[in-house]
Amino acid sequence: MAQVIGIIADDLTGANDSGVQLTEKGIDTSVLFDIPEDQKNLNDGIVVDTNSRALAREDAYQVTRKAAAFLKDSGYQHIYKKMDSTLRGHIGTELEAVREVFEPEFIIIAPAFPPYGRTTVDGHHYVKGIKISETEISKDPKHPVTESYIPEIIEKENGAAVGLIKADELRQDFFSWEKKINKFRAEHTQYIVCDAETEADLQTIVERMSLLADKIIWSGSAGLAEVLPQVLKIGRDFDRQPIVQSKQVMTVCGSLSEVTQQQVHFAKNQVNVASIEIDTLQIFADEWKIYAEQYIADSIHGLNEGKDIVLYVPSNNEIRTQVKQLGDKLQFTPNQIGERISQAIGQIVARVSADAPGLSGFVLTGGDTAKETARHLGAVGFRLVRQIEAGIPLGTLIGPDREISAVTKAGAFGRIASIYHAMQELKGVLNDEQEANRRYNYG
């Protein structure tokens, strides 16, 4: 199997949760933190993390176009533009960059991820039945999503006409679908948003479009990525690979998501876990180096006592307001604030890791924090192994001088016990196949 499928993602957790869908369909897949300089030693599946969600729109366009050009020059047969399942990022801008490079007949957009309640109905995107613009994502400090109607988001960003296939049309017979697509073709409408409420809907989208057009850019979350290999017949048998078990695990949380904060609270209250809460405001203080040394010492002390570590940045409305006010005072943009926090956390973890050579397992939450921490650990990429729950992948870091296993988790993914279960998975505690199946099916 040659270069089969290339994915472009705008942050690390999204890169991993989409890429692992390929891994579990038997496609060897790696996530790369930077666009490679040549085409040597490429996997059948590749995910390029442009980190463009944290960039200005024009910069996001440029780096996405460069990544698309690399995948085209490398000969990847199928192209997937990863979208955040909560619509954060420069969606329309980055899709346009990919379109200009590949010149497809259609760009099929379906960001639904049903296992976590991300659905699209009448073009509007929902999280557990609530329009995305009415959830906590609308108040995200770096990437607020204030519009739930996907065609409107894309049209505002790139000015292109956007077609919509609603759920009732999706479930009509093939000839009705074909008529609709031919209408878009006659109108030169390349962007098509598709409703989807179930995995079966996503599968129908791929099955029908693959029969009606040869040159397609697929765009969606981990949900659409999961169904592509089987429908496009590019998968093969999945050989489950073992990982080196870690005696102790360090969880690193930089996500402000309410879901993650609840998961952190659950994990830190478990037996034999030491929790270390970082005062976010201290990161911006002149005395930060002194504060950082204390966080490092506390982490190492916990490890020396034989405990697992949960290092986290807390989040509530009061803290968010305080950090925003401080950022305004320092004339920092929200992205600059996030970058400073991620760098500070990454530096702490690198120091702890250097002093604890037996520490080889990490749980990394939040895309910016996950990537910055991985870089500080010496990583240039991520070799995906499997997912421990839907959209929560496990893999090994590419680059460090010792083998390091890690689980990455997007902020709003998972159940209340997901972080703690990831820690146990890295330690090899959860080996029973029935238990693995139970966790995957949320039961």
mmCIF file of C-alpha atoms in Angstrom, residues 433-443:
data_model
loop_
_atom_site.group_PDB
_atom_site.id
_atom_site.type_symbol
_atom_site.label_atom_id
_atom_site.label_comp_id
_atom_site.label_asym_id
_atom_site.label_seq_id
_atom_site.Cartn_x
_atom_site.Cartn_y
_atom_site.Cartn_z
ATOM 1 C CA GLU A 433 -10.958 -7.105 26.552
ATOM 2 C CA GLN A 434 -14.471 -6.932 27.965
ATOM 3 C CA GLU A 435 -13.533 -3.899 30.056
ATOM 4 C CA ALA A 436 -12.035 -2.248 26.975
ATOM 5 C CA ASN A 437 -15.224 -2.886 25.035
ATOM 6 C CA ARG A 438 -17.336 -1.576 27.896
ATOM 7 C CA ARG A 439 -15.385 1.667 28.014
ATOM 8 C CA TYR A 440 -15.492 2.133 24.270
ATOM 9 C CA ASN A 441 -19.248 1.750 24.275
ATOM 10 C CA TYR A 442 -19.780 4.052 27.280
ATOM 11 C CA GLY A 443 -21.445 1.309 29.194
#
